PDB file of C-alpha atoms and ligand atoms in Angstrom:
ATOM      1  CA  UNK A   1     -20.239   4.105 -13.036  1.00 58.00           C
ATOM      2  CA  UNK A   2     -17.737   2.932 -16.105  1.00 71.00           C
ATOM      3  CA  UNK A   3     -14.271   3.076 -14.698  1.00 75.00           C
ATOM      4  CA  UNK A   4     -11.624   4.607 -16.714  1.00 80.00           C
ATOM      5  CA  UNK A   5     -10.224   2.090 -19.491  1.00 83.00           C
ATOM      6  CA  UNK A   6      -7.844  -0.068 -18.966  1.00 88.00           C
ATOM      7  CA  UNK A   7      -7.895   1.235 -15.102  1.00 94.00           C
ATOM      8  CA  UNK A   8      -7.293  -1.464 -12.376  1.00 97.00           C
ATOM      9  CA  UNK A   9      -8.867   0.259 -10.032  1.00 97.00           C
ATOM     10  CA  UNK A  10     -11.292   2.849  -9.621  1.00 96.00           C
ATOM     11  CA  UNK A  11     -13.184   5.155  -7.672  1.00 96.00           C
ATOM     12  CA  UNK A  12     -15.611   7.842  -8.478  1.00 95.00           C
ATOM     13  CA  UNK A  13     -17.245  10.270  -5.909  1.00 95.00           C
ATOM     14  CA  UNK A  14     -16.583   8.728  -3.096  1.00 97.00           C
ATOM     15  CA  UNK A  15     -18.221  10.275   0.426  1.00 97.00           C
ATOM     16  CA  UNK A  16     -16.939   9.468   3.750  1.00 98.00           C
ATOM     17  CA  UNK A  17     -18.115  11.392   7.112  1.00 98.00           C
ATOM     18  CA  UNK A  18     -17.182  10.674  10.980  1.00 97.00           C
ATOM     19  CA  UNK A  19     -19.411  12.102  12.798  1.00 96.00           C
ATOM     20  CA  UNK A  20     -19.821  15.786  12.123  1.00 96.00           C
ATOM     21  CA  UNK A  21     -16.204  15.420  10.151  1.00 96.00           C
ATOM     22  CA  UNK A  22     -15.981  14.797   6.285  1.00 97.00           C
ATOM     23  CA  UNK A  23     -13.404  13.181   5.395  1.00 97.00           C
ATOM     24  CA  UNK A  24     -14.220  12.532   1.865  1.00 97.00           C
ATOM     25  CA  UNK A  25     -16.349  15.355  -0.338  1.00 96.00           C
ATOM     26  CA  UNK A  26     -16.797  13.572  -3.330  1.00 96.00           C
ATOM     27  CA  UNK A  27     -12.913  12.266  -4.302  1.00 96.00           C
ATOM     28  CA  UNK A  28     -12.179  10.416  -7.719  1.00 95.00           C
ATOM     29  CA  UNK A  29      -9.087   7.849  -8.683  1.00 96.00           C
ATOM     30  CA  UNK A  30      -7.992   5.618 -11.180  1.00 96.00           C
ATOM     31  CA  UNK A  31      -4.694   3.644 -11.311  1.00 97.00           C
ATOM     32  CA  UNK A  32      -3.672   1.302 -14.165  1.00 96.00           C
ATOM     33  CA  UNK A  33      -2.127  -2.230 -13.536  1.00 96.00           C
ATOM     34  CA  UNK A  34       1.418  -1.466 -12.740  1.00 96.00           C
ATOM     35  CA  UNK A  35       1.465   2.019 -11.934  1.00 97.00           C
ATOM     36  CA  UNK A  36       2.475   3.861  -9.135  1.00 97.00           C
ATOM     37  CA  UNK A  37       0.440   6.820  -7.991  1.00 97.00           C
ATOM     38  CA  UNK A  38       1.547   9.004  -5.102  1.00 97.00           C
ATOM     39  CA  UNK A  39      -1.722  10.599  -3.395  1.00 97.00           C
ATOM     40  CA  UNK A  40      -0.634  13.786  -1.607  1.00 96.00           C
ATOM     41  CA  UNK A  41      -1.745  16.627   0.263  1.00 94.00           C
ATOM     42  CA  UNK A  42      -2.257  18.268   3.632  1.00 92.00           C
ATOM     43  CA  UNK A  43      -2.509  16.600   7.123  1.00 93.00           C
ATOM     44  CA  UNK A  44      -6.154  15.898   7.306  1.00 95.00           C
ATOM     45  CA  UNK A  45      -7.201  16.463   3.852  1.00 96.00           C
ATOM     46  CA  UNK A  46      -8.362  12.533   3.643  1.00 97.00           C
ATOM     47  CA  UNK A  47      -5.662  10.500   1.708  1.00 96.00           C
ATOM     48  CA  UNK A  48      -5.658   7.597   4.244  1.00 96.00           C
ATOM     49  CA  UNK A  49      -9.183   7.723   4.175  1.00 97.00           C
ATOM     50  CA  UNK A  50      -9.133   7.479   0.475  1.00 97.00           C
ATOM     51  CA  UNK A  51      -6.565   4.455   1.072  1.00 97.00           C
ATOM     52  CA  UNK A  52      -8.894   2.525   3.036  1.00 96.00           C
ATOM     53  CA  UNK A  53     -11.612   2.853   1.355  1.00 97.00           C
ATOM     54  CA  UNK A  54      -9.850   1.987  -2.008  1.00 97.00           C
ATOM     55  CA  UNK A  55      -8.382  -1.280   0.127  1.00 96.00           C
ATOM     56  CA  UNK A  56     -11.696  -2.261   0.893  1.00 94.00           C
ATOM     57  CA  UNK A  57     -10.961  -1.556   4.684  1.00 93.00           C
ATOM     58  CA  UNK A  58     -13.218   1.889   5.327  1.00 95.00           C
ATOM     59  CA  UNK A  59     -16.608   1.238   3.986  1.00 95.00           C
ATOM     60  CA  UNK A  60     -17.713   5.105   1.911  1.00 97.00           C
ATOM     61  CA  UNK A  61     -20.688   6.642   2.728  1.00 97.00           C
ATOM     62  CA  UNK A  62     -21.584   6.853  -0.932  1.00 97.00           C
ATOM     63  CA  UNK A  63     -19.867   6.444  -4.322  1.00 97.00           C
ATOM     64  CA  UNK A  64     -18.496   3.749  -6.310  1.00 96.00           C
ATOM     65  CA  UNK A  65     -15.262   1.657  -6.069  1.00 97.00           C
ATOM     66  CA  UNK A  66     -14.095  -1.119  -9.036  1.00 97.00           C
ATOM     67  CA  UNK A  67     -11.629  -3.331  -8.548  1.00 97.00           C
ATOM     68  CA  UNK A  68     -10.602  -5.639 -12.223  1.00 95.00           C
ATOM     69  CA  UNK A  69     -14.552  -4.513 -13.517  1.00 92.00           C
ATOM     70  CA  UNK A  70     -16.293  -5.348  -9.709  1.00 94.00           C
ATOM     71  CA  UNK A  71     -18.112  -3.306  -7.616  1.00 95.00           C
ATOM     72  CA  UNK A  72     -16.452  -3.514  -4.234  1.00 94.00           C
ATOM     73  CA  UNK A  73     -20.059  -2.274  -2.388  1.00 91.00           C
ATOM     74  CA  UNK A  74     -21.139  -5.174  -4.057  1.00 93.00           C
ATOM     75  CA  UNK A  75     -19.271  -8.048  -2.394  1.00 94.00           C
ATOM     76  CA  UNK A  76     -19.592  -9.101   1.170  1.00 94.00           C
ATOM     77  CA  UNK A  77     -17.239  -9.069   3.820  1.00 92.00           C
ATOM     78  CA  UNK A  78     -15.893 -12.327   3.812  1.00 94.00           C
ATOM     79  CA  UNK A  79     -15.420 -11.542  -0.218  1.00 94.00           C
ATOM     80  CA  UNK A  80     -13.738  -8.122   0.958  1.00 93.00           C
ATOM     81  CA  UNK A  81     -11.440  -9.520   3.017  1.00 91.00           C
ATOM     82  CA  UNK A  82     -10.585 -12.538   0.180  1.00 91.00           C
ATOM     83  CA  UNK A  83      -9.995  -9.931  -1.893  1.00 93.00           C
ATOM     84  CA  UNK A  84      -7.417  -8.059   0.031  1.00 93.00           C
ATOM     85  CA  UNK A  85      -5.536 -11.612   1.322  1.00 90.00           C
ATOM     86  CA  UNK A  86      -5.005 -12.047  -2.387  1.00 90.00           C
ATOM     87  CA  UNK A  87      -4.771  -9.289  -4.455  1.00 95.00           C
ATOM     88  CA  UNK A  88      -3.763  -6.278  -2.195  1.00 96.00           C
ATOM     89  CA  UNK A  89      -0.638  -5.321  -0.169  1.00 95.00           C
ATOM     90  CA  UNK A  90       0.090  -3.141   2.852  1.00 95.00           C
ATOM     91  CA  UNK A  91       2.923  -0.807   4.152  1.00 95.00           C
ATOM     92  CA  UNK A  92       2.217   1.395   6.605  1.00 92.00           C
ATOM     93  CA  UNK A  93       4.421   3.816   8.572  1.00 88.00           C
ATOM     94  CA  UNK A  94       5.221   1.841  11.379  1.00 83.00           C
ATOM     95  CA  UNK A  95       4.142  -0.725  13.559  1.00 74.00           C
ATOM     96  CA  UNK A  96       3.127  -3.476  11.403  1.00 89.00           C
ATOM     97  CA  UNK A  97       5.495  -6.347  11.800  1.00 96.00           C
ATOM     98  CA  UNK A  98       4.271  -8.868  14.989  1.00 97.00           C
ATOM     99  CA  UNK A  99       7.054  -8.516  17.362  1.00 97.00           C
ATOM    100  CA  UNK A 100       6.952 -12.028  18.593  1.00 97.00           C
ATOM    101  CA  UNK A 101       8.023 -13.449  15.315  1.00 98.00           C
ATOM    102  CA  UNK A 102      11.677 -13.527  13.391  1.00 98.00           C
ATOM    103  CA  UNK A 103      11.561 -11.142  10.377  1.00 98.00           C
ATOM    104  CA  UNK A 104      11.434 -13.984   8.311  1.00 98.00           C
ATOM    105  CA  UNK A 105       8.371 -14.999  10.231  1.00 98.00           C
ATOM    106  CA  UNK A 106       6.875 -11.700   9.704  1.00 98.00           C
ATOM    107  CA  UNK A 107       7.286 -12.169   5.666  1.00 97.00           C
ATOM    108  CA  UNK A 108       5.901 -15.337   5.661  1.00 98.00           C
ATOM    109  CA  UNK A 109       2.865 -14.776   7.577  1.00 96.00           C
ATOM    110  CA  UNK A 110       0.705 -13.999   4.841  1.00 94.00           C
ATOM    111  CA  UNK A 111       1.424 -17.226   3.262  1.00 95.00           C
ATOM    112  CA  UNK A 112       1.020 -19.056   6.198  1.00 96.00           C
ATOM    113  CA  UNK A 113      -1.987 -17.655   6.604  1.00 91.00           C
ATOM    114  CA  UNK A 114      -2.957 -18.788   2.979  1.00 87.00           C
ATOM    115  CA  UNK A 115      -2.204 -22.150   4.163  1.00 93.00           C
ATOM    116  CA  UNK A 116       1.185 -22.555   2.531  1.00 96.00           C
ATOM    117  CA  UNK A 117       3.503 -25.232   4.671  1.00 98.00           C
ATOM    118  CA  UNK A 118       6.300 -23.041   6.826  1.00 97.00           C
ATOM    119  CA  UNK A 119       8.868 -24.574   4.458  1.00 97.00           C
ATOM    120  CA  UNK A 120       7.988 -23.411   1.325  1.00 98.00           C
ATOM    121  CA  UNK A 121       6.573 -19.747   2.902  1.00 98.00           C
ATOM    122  CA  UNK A 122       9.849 -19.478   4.845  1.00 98.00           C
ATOM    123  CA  UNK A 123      11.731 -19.832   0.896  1.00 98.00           C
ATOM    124  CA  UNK A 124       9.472 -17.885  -0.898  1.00 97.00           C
ATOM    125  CA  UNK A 125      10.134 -15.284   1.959  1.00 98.00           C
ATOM    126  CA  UNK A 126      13.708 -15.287   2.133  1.00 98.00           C
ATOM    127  CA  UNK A 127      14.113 -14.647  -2.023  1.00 96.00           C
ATOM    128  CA  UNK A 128      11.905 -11.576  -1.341  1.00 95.00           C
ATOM    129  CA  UNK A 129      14.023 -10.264   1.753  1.00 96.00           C
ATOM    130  CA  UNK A 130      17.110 -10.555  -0.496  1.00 95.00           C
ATOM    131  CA  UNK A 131      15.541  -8.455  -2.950  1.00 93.00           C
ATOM    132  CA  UNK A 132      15.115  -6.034  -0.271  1.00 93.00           C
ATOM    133  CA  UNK A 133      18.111  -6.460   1.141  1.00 93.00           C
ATOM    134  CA  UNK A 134      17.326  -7.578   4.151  1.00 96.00           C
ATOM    135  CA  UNK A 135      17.949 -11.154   4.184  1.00 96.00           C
ATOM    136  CA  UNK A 136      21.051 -11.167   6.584  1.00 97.00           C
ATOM    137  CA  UNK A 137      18.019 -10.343   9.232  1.00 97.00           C
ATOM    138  CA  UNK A 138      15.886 -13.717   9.000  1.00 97.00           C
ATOM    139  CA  UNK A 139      16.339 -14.533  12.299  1.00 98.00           C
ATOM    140  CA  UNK A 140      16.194 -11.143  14.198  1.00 98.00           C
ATOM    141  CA  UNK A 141      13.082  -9.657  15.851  1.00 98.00           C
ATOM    142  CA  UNK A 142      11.585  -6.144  14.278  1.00 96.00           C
ATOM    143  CA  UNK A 143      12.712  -4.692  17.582  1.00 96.00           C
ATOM    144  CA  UNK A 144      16.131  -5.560  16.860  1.00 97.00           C
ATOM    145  CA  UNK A 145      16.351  -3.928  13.440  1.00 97.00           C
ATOM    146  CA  UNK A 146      16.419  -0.282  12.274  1.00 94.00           C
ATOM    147  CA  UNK A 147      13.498   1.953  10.881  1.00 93.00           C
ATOM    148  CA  UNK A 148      14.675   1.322   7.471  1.00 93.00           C
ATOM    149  CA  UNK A 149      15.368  -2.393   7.710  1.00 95.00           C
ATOM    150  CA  UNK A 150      12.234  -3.086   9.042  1.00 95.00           C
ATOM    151  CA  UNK A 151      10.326  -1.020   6.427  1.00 94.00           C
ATOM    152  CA  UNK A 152      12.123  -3.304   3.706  1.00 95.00           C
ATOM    153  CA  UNK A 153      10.802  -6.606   5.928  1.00 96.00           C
ATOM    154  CA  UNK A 154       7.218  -4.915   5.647  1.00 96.00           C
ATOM    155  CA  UNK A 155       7.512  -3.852   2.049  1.00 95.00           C
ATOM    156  CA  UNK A 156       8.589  -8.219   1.443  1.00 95.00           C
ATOM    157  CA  UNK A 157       5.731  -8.809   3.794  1.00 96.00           C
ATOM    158  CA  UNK A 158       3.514  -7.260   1.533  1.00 95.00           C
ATOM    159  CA  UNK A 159       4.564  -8.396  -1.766  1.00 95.00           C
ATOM    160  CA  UNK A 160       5.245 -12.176  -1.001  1.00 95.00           C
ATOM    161  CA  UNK A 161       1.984 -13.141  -2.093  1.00 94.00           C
ATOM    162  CA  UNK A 162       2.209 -11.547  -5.589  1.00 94.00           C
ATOM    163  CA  UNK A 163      -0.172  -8.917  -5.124  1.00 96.00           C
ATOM    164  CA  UNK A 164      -2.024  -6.720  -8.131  1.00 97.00           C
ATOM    165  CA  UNK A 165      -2.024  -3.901  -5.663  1.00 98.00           C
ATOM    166  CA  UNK A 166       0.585  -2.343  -3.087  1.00 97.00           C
ATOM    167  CA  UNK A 167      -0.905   0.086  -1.029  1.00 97.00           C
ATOM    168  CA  UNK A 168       1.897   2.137   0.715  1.00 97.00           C
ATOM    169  CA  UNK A 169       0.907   5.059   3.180  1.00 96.00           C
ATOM    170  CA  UNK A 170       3.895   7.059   4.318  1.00 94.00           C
ATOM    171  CA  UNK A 171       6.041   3.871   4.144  1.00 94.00           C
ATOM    172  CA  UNK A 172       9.078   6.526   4.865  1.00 93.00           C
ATOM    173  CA  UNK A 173       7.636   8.778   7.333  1.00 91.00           C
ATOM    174  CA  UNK A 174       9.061   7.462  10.122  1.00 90.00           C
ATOM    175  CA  UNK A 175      12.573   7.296   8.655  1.00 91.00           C
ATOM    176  CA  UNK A 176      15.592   9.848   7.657  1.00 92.00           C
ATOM    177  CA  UNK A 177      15.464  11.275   4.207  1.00 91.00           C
ATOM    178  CA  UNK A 178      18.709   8.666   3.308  1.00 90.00           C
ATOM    179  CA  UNK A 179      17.013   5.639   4.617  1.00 91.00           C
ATOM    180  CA  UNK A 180      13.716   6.549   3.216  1.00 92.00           C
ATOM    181  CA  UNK A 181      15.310   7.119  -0.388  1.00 93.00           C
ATOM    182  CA  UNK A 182      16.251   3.683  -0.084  1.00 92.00           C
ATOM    183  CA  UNK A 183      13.322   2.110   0.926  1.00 92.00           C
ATOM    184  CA  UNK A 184      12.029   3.875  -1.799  1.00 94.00           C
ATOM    185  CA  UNK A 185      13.848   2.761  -4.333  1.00 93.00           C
ATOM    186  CA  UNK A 186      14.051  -1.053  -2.991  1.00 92.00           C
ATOM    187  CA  UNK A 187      10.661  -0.860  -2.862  1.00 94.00           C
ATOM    188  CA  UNK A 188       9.898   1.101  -6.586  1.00 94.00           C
ATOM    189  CA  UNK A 189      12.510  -1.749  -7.824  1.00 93.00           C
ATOM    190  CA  UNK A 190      10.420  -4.790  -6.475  1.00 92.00           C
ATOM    191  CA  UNK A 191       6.773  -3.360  -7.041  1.00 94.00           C
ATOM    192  CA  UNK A 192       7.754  -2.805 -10.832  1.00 94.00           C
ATOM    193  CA  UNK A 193       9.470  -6.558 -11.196  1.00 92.00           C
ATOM    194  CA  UNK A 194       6.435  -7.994  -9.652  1.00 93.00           C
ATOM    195  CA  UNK A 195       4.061  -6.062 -11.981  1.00 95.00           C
ATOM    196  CA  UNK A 196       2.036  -4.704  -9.102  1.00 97.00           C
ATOM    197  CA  UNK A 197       0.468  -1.206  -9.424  1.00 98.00           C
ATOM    198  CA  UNK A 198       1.440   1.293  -6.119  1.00 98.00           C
ATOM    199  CA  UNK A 199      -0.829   3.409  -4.595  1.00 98.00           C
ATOM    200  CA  UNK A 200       1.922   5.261  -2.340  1.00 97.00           C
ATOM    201  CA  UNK A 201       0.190   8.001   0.055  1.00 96.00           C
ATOM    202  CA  UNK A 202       2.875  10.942   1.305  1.00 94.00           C
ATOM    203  CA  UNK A 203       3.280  14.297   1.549  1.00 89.00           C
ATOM    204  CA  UNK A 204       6.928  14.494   0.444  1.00 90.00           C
ATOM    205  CA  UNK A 205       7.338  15.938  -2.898  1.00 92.00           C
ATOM    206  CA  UNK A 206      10.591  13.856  -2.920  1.00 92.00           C
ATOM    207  CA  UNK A 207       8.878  10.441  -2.141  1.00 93.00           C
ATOM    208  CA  UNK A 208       6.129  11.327  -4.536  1.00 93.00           C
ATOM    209  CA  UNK A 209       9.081  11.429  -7.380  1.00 93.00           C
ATOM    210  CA  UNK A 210       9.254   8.024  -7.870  1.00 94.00           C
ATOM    211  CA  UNK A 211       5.909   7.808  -9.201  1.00 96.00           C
ATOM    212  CA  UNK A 212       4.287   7.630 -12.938  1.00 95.00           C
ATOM    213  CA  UNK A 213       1.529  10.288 -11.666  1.00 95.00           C
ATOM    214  CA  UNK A 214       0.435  12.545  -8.296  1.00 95.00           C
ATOM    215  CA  UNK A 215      -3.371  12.970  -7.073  1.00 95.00           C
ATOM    216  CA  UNK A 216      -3.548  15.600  -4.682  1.00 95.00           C
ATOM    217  CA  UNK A 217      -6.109  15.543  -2.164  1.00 96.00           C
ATOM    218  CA  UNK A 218      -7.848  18.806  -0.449  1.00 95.00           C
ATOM    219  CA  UNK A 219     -10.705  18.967   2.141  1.00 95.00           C
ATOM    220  CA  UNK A 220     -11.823  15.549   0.842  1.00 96.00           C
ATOM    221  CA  UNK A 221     -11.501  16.317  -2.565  1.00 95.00           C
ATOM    222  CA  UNK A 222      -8.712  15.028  -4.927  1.00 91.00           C
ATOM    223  CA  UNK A 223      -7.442  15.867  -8.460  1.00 84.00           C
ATOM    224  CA  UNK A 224      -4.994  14.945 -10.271  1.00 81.00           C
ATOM    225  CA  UNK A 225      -1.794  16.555 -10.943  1.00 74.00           C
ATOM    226  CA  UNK A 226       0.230  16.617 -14.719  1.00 61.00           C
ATOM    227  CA  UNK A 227       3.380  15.913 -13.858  1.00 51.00           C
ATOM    228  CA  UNK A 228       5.280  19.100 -14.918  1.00 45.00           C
ATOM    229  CA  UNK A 229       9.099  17.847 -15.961  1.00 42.00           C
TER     230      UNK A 229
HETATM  231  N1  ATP F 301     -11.619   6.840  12.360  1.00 54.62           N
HETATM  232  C1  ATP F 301     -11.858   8.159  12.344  1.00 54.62           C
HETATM  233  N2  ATP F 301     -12.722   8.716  13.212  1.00 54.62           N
HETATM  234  C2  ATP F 301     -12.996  10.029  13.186  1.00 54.62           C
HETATM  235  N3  ATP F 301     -12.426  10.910  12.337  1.00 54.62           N
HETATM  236  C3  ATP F 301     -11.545  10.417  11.447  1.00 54.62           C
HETATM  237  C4  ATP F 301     -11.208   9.032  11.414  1.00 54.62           C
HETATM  238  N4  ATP F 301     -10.306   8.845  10.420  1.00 54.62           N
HETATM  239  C5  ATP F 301     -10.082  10.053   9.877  1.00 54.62           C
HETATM  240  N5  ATP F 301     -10.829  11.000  10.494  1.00 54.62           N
HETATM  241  C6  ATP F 301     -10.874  12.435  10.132  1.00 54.62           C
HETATM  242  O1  ATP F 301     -11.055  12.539   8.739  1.00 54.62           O
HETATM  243  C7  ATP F 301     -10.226  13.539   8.174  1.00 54.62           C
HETATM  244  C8  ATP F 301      -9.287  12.910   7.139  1.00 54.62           C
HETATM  245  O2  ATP F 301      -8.374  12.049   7.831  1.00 54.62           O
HETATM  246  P1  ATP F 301      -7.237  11.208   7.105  1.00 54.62           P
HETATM  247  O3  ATP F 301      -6.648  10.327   8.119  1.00 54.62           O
HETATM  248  O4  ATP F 301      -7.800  10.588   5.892  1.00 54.62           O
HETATM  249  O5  ATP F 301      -6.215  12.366   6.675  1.00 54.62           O
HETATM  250  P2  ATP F 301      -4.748  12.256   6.051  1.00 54.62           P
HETATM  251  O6  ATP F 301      -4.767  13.090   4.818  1.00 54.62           O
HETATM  252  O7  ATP F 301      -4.350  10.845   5.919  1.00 54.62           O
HETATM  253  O8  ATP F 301      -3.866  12.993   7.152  1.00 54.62           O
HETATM  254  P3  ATP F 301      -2.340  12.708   7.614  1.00 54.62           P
HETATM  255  O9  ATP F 301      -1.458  13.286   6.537  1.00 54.62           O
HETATM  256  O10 ATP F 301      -2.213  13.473   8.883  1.00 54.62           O
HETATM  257  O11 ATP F 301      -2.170  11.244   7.795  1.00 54.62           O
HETATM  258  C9  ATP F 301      -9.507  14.190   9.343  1.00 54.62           C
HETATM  259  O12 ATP F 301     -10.233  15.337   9.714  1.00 54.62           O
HETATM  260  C10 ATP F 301      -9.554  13.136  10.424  1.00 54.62           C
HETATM  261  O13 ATP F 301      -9.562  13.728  11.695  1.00 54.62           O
HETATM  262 MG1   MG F 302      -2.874   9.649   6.809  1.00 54.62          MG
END
């Protein structure tokens, strides 16, 4: 397959079953470096399915995923997962921060993980929390924080490492429609200065606003939208 130009990443008729269930009939998507795309649609219709598979976390049934001009079908797992330690980010809903560890524990992780001393992950952390606005927390456990606050540790967490990609699925879902605006725009603010594209999954029109572009996703199938404004 030849992936849109100038596209970051790409997929192209991508099939996904469980069992007697498909989950993906044959879904397309493109996003360019820096963009945001918001993939909506129904409950069920596949657009965390889509997510994974795009992440390199849900292996498709059939079809064809690039990522920067490679074939992800074509790398291993130990390449996969390489891959999405350096070049992707995650936000999920809720429950992704380790409970054991300070929030600025949490935001460093992935840097720790990378091998970077505590010191230097621990700084790199804190100027990331502080664009999110959620420095005053380093030394609080997620269960001591709000919804909202710890969405903005996760949303640090996932861009400390400079990713390419920042794959968000219902980051505000969990939250009120004030603290998910906020979260929103903290984390529109801090995707766009770090020059990461966003591929932000949700089903509220209202979230899906702060995107460049909408794909909608139905029974497995997804299209995308012209923005009508
Ligand atoms: N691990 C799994 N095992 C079995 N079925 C699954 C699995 N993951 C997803 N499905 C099924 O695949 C279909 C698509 O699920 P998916 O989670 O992608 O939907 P979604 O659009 O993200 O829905 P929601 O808005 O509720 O999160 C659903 O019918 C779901 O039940
Ligand atoms: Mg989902």
């Amino acid at each position: 397959m030849t992936p849109p130009p100038g596209s970051l990443l790409a997929a192209e008729n991508l099939r996904k079953a469980y069992g007697p269930t498909t989950a993906l009939d044959g879904a397309e998507f493109s996003i360019h470096p820096g963009e945001m795309v918001a993939v909506m649609g129904p409950s069920g219709s596949g657009k965390s399915t889509l997510l994974h598979c795009l992440a390199g976390i849900v292996t498709p049934d059939s079809g064809s995923i690039t990522y920067d001009g490679r074939e992800l079908s074509a790398m291993n797992d130990a390449q996969r997962s390489a891959l999405r330690r350096s070049e992707f980010g995650f936000v999920f809903q809720f429950g992704q921060l380790v409970p054991e560890l300070t929030c600025v524990e949490n935001v460093a992780l992935p840097l720790r993980l990378n091998g970077t001393s505590r010191k230097e992950a621990e700084r790199a952390a804190l100027a990331w929390m502080e664009r999110l606005e959620v420095d005053d927390l380093r030394g609080k456990r997620p269960g001591e924080v709000s919804g909202g606050q710890g969405q903005r540790v996760a949303v640090a967490r996932a861009l400390v490492t400079g990713p390419r990609v920042l794959f968000a699925d219902e980051p505000t879902g969990a939250l009120d429609s004030l603290n998910g605006e906020r979260v929103m725009e903290l984390l529109t603010e801090a995707a766009r200065s770090a020059g990461a594209a966003v591929v932000l999954v949700t089903h509220e029109a209202r979230v899906a606003a702060y995107s460049d572009r909408e794909i909608v996703v139905r029974d497995g199938k997804s299209r995308d939208m012209e923005r009508i404004v």
